XYZ file of C-alpha atoms in Angstrom:
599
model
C -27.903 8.558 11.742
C -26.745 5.563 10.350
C -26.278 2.777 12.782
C -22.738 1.791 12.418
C -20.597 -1.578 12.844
C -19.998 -2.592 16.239
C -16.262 -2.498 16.126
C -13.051 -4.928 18.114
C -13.320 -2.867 20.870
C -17.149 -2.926 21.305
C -17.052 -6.649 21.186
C -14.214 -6.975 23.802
C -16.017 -4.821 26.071
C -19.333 -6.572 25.273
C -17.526 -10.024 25.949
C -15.973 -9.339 29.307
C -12.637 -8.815 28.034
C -9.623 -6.609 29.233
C -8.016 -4.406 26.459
C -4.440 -6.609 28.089
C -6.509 -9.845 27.727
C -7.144 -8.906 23.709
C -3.198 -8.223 23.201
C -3.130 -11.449 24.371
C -5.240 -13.364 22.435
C -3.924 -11.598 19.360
C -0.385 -12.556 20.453
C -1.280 -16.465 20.903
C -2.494 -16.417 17.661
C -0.883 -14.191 15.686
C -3.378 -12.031 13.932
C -6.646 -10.393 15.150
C -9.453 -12.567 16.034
C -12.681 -13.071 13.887
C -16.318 -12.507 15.817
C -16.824 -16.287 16.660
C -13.022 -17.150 17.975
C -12.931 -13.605 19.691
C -16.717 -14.869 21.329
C -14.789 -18.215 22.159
C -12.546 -16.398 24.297
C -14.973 -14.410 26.357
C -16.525 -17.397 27.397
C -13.877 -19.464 28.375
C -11.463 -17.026 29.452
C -14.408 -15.656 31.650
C -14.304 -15.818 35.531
C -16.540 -18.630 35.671
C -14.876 -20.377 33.240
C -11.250 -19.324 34.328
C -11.081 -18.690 37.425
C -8.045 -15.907 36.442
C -8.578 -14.072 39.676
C -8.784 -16.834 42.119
C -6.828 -20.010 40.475
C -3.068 -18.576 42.075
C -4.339 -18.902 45.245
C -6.548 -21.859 45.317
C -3.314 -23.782 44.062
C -2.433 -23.392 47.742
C -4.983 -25.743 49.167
C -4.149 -29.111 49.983
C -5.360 -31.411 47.467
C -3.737 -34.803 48.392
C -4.168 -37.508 50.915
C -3.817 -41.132 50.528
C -7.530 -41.435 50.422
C -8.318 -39.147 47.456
C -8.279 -40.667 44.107
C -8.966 -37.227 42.109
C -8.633 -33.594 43.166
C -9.540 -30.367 41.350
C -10.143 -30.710 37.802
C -11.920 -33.468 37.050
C -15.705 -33.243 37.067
C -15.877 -34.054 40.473
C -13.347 -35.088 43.524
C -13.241 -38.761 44.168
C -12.768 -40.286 47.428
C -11.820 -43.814 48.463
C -14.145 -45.280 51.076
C -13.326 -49.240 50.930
C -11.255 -51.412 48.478
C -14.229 -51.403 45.965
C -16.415 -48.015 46.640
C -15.620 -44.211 45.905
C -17.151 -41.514 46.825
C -17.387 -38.537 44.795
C -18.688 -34.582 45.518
C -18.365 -30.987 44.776
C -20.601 -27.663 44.906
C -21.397 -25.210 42.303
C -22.729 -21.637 42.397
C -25.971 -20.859 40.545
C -26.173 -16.835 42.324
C -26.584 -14.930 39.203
C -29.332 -16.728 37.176
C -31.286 -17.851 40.448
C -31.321 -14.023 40.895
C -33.066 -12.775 37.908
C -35.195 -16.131 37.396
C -35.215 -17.663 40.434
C -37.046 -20.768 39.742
C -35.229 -22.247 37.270
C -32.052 -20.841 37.925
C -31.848 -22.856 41.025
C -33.453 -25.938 39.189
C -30.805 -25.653 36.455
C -28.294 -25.054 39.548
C -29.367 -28.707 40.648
C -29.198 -30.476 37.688
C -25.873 -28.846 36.820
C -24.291 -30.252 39.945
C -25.757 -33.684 39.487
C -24.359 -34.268 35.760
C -20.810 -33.317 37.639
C -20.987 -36.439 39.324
C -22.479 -38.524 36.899
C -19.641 -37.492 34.157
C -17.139 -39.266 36.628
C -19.793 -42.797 36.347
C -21.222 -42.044 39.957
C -24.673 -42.345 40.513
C -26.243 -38.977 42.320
C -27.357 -40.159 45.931
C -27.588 -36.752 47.777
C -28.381 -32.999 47.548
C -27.573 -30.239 50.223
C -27.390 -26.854 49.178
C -26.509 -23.894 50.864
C -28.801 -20.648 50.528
C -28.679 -17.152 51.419
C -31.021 -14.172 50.990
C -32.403 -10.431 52.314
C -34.374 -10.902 55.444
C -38.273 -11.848 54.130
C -39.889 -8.727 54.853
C -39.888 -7.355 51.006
C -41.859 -8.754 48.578
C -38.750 -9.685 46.418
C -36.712 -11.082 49.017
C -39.850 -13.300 50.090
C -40.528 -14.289 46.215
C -37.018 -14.939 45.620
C -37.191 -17.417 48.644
C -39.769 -19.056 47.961
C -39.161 -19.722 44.006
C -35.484 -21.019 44.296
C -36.727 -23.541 46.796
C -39.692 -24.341 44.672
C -37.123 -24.844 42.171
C -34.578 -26.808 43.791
C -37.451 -28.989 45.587
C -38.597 -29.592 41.931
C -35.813 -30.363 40.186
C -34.555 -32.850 43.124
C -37.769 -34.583 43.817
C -38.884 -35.198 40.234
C -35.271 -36.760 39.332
C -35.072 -38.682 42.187
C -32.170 -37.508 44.209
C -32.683 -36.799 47.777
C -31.972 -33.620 49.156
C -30.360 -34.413 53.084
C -29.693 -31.049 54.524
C -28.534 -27.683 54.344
C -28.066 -24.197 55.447
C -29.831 -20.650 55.613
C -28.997 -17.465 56.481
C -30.709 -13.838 55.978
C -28.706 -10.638 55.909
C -29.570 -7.579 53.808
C -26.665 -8.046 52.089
C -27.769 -10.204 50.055
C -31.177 -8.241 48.616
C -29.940 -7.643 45.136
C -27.794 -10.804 45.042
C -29.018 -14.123 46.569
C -26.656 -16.970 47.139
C -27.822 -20.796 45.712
C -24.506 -23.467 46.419
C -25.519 -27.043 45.675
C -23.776 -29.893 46.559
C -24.088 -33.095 45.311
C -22.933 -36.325 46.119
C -22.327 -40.189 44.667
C -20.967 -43.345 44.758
C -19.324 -45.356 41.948
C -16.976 -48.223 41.845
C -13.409 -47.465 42.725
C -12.315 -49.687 39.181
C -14.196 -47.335 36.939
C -13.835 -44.039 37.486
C -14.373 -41.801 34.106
C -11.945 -38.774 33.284
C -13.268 -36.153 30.981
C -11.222 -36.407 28.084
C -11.609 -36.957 24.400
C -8.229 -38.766 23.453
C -7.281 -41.433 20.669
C -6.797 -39.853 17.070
C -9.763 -41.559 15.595
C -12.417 -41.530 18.397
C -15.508 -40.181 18.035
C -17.639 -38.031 19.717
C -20.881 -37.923 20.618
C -23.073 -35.480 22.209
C -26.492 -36.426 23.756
C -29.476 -35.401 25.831
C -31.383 -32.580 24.610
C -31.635 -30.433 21.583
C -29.830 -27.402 21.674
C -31.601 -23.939 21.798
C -30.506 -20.182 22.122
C -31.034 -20.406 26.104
C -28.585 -19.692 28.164
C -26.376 -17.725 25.884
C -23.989 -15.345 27.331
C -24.055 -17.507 30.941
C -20.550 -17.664 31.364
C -19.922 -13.725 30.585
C -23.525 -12.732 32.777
C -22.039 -15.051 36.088
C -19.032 -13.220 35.765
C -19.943 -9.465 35.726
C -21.693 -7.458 38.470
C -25.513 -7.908 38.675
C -27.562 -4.822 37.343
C -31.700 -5.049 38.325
C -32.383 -2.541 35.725
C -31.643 -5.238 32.893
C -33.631 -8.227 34.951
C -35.621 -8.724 31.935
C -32.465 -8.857 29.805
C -30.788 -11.274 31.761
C -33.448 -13.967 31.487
C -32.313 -14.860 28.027
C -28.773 -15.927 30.116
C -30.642 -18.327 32.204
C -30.981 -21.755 31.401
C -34.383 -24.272 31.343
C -34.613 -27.720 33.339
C -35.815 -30.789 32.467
C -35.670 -32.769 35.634
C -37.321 -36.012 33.596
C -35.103 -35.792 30.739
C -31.891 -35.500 33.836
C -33.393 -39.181 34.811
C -32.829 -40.464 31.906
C -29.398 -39.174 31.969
C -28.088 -40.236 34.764
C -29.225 -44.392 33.880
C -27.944 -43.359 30.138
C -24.444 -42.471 31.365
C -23.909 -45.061 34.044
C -24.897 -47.275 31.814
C -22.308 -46.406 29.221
C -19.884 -45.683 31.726
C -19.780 -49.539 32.609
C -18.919 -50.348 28.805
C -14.982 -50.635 27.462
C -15.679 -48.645 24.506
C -16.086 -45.439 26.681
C -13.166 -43.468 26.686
C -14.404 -40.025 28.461
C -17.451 -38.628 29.595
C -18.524 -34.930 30.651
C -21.303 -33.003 31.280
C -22.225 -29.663 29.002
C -22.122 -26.624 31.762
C -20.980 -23.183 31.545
C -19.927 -21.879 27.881
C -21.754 -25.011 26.307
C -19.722 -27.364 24.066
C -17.313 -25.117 23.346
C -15.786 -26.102 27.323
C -17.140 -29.343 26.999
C -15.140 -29.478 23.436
C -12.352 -27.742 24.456
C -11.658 -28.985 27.857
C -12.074 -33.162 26.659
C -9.590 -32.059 23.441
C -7.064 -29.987 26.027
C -6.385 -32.753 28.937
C -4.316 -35.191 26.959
C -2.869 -32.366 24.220
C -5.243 -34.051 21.273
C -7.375 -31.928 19.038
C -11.302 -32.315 17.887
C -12.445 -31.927 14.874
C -16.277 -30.526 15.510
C -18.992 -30.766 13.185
C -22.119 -28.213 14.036
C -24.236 -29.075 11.014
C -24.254 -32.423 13.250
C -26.058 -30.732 16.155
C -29.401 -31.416 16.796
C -30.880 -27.885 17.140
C -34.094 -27.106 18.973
C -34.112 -23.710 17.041
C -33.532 -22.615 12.969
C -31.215 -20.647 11.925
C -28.646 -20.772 14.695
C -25.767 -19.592 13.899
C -22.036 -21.277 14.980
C -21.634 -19.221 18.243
C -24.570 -19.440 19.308
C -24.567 -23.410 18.608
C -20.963 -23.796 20.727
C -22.095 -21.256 23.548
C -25.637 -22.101 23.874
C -26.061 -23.743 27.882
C -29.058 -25.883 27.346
C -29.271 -27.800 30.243
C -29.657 -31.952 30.016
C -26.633 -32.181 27.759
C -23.554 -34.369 27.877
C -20.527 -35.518 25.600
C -18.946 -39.062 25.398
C -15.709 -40.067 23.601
C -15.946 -43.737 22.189
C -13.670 -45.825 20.550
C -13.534 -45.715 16.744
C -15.743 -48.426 15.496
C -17.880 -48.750 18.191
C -20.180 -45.516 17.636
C -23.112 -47.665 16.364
C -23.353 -49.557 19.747
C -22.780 -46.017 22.280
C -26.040 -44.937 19.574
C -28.085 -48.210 20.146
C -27.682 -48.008 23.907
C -28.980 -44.359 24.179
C -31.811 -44.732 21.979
C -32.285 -47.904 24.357
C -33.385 -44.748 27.131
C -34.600 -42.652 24.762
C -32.098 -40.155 24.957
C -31.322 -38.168 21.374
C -27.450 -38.569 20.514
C -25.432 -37.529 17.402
C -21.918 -38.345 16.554
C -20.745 -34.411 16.446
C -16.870 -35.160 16.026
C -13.849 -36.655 16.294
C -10.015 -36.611 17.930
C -7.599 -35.530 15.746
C -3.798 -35.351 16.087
C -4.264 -32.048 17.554
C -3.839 -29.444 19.197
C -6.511 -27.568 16.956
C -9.936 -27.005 18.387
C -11.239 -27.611 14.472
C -15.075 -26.507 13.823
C -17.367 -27.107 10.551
C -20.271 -25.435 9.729
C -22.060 -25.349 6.503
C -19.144 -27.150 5.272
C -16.833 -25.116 5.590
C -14.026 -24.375 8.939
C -15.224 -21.542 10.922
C -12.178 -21.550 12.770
C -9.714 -23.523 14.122
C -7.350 -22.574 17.371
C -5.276 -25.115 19.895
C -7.727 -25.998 22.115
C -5.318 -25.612 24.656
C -5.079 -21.610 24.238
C -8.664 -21.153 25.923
C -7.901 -23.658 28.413
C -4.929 -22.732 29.608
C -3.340 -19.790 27.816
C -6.168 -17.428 30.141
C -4.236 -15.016 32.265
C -3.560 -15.687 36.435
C -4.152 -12.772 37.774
C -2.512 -11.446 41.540
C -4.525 -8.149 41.733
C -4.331 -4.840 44.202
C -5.440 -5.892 47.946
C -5.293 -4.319 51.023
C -6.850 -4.620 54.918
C -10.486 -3.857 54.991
C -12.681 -2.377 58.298
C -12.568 -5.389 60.695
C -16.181 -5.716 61.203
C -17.942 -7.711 64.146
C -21.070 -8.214 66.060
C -22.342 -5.320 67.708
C -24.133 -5.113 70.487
C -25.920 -3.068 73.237
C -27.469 -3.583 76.839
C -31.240 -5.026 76.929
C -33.455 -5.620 78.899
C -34.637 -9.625 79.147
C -37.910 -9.224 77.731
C -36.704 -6.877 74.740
C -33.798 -9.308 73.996
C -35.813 -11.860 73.856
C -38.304 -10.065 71.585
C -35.474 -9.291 69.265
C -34.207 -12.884 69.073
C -37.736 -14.280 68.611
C -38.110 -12.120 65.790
C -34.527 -12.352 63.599
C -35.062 -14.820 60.532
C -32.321 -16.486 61.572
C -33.294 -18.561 64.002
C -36.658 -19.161 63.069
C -37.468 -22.736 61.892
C -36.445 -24.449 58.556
C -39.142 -27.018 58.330
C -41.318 -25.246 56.222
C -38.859 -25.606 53.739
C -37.095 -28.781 53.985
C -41.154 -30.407 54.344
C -40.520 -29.494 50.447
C -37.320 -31.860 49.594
C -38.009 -35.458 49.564
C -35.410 -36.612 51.750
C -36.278 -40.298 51.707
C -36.454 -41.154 48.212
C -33.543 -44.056 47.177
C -34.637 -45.280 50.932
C -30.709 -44.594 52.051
C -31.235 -41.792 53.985
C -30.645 -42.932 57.803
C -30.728 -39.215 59.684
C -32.388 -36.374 56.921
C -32.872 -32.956 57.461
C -33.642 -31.470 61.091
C -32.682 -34.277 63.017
C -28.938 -34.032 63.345
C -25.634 -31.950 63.302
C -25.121 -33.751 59.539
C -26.887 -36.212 57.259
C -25.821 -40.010 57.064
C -26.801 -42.344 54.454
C -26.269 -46.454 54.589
C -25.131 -47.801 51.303
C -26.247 -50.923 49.672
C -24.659 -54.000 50.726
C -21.809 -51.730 52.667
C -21.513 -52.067 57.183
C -20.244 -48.790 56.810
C -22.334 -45.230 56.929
C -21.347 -41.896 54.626
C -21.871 -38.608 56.450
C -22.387 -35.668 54.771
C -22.644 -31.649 55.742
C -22.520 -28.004 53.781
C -22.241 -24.876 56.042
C -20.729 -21.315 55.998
C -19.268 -18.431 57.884
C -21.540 -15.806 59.130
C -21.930 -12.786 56.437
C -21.027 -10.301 59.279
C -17.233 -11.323 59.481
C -15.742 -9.309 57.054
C -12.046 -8.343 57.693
C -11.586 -11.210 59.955
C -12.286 -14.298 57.216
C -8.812 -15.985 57.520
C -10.075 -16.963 61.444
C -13.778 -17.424 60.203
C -12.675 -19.899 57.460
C -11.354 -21.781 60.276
C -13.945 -21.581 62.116
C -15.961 -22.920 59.126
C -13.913 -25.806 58.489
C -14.109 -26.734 62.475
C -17.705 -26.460 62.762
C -18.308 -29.003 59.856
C -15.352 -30.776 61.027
C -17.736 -31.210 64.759
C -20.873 -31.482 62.620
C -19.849 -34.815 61.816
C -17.694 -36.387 64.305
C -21.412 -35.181 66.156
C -22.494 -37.888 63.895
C -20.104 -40.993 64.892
C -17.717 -39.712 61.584
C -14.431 -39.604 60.623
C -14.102 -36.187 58.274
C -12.180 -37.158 54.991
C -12.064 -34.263 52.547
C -14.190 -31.120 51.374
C -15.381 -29.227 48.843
C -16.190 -25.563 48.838
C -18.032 -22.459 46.840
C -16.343 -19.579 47.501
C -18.561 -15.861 46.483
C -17.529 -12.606 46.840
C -18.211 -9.470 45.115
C -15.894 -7.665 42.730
C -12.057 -9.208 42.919
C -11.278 -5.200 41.521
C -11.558 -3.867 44.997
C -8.619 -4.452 47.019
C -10.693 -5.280 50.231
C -12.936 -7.796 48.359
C -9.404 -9.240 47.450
C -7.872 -9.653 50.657
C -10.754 -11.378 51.892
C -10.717 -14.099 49.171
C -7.075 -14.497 50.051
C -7.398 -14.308 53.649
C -10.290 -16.619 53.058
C -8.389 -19.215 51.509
C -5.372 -18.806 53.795
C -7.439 -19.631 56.782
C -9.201 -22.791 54.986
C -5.987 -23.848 53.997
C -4.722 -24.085 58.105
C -7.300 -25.603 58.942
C -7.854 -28.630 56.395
C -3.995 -29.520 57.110
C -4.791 -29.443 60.630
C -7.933 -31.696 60.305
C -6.508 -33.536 57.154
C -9.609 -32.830 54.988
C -8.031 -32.197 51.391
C -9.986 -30.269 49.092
C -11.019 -32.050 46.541
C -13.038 -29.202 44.005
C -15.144 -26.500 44.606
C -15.966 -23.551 42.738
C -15.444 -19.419 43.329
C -18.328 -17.334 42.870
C -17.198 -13.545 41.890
C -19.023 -10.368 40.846
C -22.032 -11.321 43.649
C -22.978 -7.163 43.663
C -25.315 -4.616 42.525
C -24.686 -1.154 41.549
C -25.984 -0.463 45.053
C -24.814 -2.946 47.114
C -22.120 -5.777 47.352
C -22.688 -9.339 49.564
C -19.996 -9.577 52.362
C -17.624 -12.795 52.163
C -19.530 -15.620 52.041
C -17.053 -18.933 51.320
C -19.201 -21.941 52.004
C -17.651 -26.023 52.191
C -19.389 -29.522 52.073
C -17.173 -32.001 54.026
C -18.263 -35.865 53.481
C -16.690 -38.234 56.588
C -16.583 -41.828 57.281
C -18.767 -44.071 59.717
C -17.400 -47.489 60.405
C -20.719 -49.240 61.266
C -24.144 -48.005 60.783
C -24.749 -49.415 64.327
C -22.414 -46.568 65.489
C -24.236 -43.424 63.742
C -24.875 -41.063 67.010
C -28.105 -39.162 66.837
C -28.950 -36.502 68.242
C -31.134 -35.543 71.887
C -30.858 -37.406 74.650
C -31.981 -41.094 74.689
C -32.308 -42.573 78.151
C -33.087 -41.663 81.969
C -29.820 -41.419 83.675
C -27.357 -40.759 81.053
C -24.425 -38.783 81.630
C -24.275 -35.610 80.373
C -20.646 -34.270 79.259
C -19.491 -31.477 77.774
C -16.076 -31.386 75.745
C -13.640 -28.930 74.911
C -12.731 -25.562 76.225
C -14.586 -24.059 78.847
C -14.360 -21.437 82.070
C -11.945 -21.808 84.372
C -14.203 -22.373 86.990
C -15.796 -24.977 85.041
C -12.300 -26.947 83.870
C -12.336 -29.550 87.371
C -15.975 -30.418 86.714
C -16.589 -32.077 82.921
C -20.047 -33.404 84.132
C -22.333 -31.091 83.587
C -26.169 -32.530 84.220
C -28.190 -35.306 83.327
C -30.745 -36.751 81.118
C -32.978 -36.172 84.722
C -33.437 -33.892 87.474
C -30.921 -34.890 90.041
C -26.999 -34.700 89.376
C -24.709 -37.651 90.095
C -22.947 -37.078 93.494
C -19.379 -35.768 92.317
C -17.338 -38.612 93.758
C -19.630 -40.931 91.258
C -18.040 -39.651 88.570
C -14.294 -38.343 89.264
């Protein structure tokens, strides 16, 4: 037989797209799609890129506070810290590639996060990621361990960033599926912070850092469908390739031009390539772009124009300049040796315009794959309220039991592997508090930092575990001597399709969304993580935050353990009622204070 021509519908169910989310398309623009713009859709109107499951009810989360200078949107949240300094954060997902490769796809995961906050003109000072895997007792759960924190060790130590701290957690849930959040944090000057757009008809843009190459294709569509281990080998081609050395030069590249008056945007090249890069810069401020891909400097022959826009090559980013001044945005690259071509230009708009070979491939309003993607409210319903279970033991097997759950056993072995120390900021690193601080140059005041989840057993209770989330990081650094100030968060679940799954991520949010107002820590960015499954297994909720906080004086930073002979021991909060008339509980030595000493 003849093999025949893959027809609309075969491409719409290749892409990730709904037979209703086609209609749609066709409606916006009037007549059926070609291949490339119909491949243009997938991409960006993708989960990953969309968010078209999730975005109605993350608009609920408080976003604003006197102190935050951006919220969602932007490449990263900003944060005032003093009249001259901002802080700015968020955490990204890298589950799906760090699954089928995981070496690189936590690597990538890394430098993905870091080029966030550099596209806003931060420099990256810390790393903490959040990780969670199958118990270590198969040989792929202990290989996928120990490669995605070879790879994030790599990719953080060779650029230069130091990686402060952190969180584990095994549960077999996560054998087919392993979770990698990063976060990364930086500071820039409060005067200059960079949005990501690509306004001014006339501007040019440019696109620099490496050469672009057929890796990574498909990432957008591959992080938002279920995971299947049968096509491991077929999903490598989705994952992208680091280049922690080239992601130095980056970073001094961009804060470099991000200090010049010429620069009139800056992002970073992530999911769906430079078409979102493209897309997004063109869609903020309602201008178009026309983009030339004969202009882009190609690692491979032969590429053709969607796989130039959707290629995700990592150690990539786009900078609008002012007309005229394209010559000296060149000069100062090639200054780092960083490639850079001018690739384009705003135009009146709102046409997304691209060339290739001469000729226009297509042209759409950019604003149709930005914005135009559906919002969906989908079925949900109550799930089984699971909990803890647990029987009568004896002492000795209890303690057997404990002794041997993954869970509590030690992290050194793999935080030995970060370089916590390099930038010489890092005042308490991994292991030796509730939350990692960090002085700042020439500043009195400290900036702590912490990333922790709920426990993967709380399904069908995740509105009161999200608060419970949000309090412990909330304690983790007032433990510290800090004032919490915002979060970020990563939110992963498996399919939003099954009503349980659903109610969850609502439920989720709900409960995140009482307690920030109750703490005041707005949420600045974040990212949601869906499709985390198997055809044999599904994770269980697993929402995960970052919250930064505040330390007036680094002479006030509180470590942790006890310090001196004869210190008082307190504990605070809620306790038995036979405990509430007695808040001294021991001492720093053997003998207790006589209770009149301290009433």
């Amino acid at each position: 037989m003849k093999n025949e021509m893959p027809t609309i519908q075969d491409w719409v169910k290749e892409l990730g797209l709904r037979e209703s989310e086609y209609q749609r398309i066709v409606g916006l623009l009037g007549e059926q799609p070609s291949e490339l713009l119909l491949r243009m859709f997938g991409a960006m109107w993708s989960e990953h890129c969309s968010y078209k499951s999730s975005r109605r009810w993350l608009a609920e989360l408080p976003t604003e506070a006197p102190w935050v200078l951006e919220g969602p949107g932007e490449g990263a949240g900003v944060v005032a810290f003093d009249d001259e300094t901002a802080i700015t954060f968020k955490m990204e997902s890298h589950n799906h590639p760090s699954a089928v490769e995981p070496f690189q796809g936590a690597a990538t995961g890394v430098g993905g996060i870091i080029r966030d906050i550099v596209s806003m003109g931060a420099r990256p000072i810390a790393l903490l990621d959040c990780l969670r895997f199958a118990p270590p007792r198969s040989q792929r759960a202990c290989y996928l361990l120990e490669r995605v924190v070879a790879g994030i060790a790599w990719y953080g130590n060779c650029i230069g960033v130091p990686i402060v701290g952190g969180e584990l957690e095994f549960a077999a849930c996560y054998e087919d599926n392993p979770l990698v959040n990063v976060m990364a944090v930086g500071v820039l000057p409060r005067r200059r912070i960079l949005p990501s757009v690509a306004t001014g008809v006339g501007n040019v843009v440019i696109l620099y850092g490496a050469a672009t190459g057929r890796e990574g294709l498909h990432g957008a569509t591959f992080a938002s469908q279920d995971l299947d281990p049968s096509k491991q080998m077929e999903d490598r081609s989705s994952v992208q390739i680091g280049d922690p050395f080239l992601g130095k030069l980056l970073i001094e590249s961009s804060l470099e031009l991000s200090q010049q008056p010429y620069v009139v945007g800056l992002q970073d090249l992530g999911a769906a390539g430079l078409l979102c890069a493209s897309s997004e810069m063109a869609a903020r401020k309602g201008d178009g772009m026309l983009l030339d891909l004969d202009s882009v400097h190609l690692r491979e022959p032969d590429m053709t124009p969607w796989e130039i826009l959707l290629s995700e090559t990592q150690e990539r980013m786009m900078v609008c300049v002012e007309r005229g001044r394209e010559s000296e945005a060149l000069a100062l690259l090639a200054h780092w040796d960083v490639p850079a071509r001018v690739v384009g230009q705003v135009t009146p708009g709102p046409n997304l315009e691209l060339l290739f070979r001469g000729e226009t491939v297509a042209s759409v309003p950019a604003h149709f794959l930005t914005e135009e993607s559906p919002c969906y409210d989908l079925p949900h319903s109550p799930g089984e309220r699971l909990s803890p279970s647990f029987s009568p033991q004896k002492p000795k097997e209890m303690a057997q039991q404990q002794l041997s759950d993954p869970n509590l056993a030690s992290r050194r072995w793999i935080y030995q592997q970060f370089d916590s120390m390099v930038g010489t900021q890092t005042l308490l690193g991994p292991g030796e508090a509730d939350a990692a601080v960090l002085s700042l140059h020439g500043k009195s005041w400290s900036l702590a930092l912490t990333a922790g989840g709920m426990p993967s057993f709380l399904r069908g209770n995740t509105r009161d575990a999200a608060i419970g989330m949000v309090a412990e990081c909330t304690r983790e650094l007032v433990a510290v001597g800090a004032r919490p100030l915002a979060i970020t968060n990563c939110l992963n679940f498996a399919s939003p399709e099954n009503p349980e799954v659903y109610e969850d991520l609502i439920d989720t949010i709900t409960g995140m969304r009482e307690a920030c107002l109750a703490f005041q820590t707005p949420v600045t960015g974040g990212n949601v993580s869906l499709y985390n499954q198997s055809p044999t297994q599904a994770i269980q909720p697993t929402p995960v935050v970052g919250m930064i906080g505040k330390i007036e004086s680094s002479q006030k930073v509180c470590r942790m353990g006890f310090s001196h002979e004869g210190d008082a021991i307190w504990v605070i909060g809620d306790w038995p009622e036979a405990a509430k008339d007695h808040q001294l509980v021991g001492q720093s030595q053997e003998s207790l204070l006589e209770e009149e000493s301290w009433k």
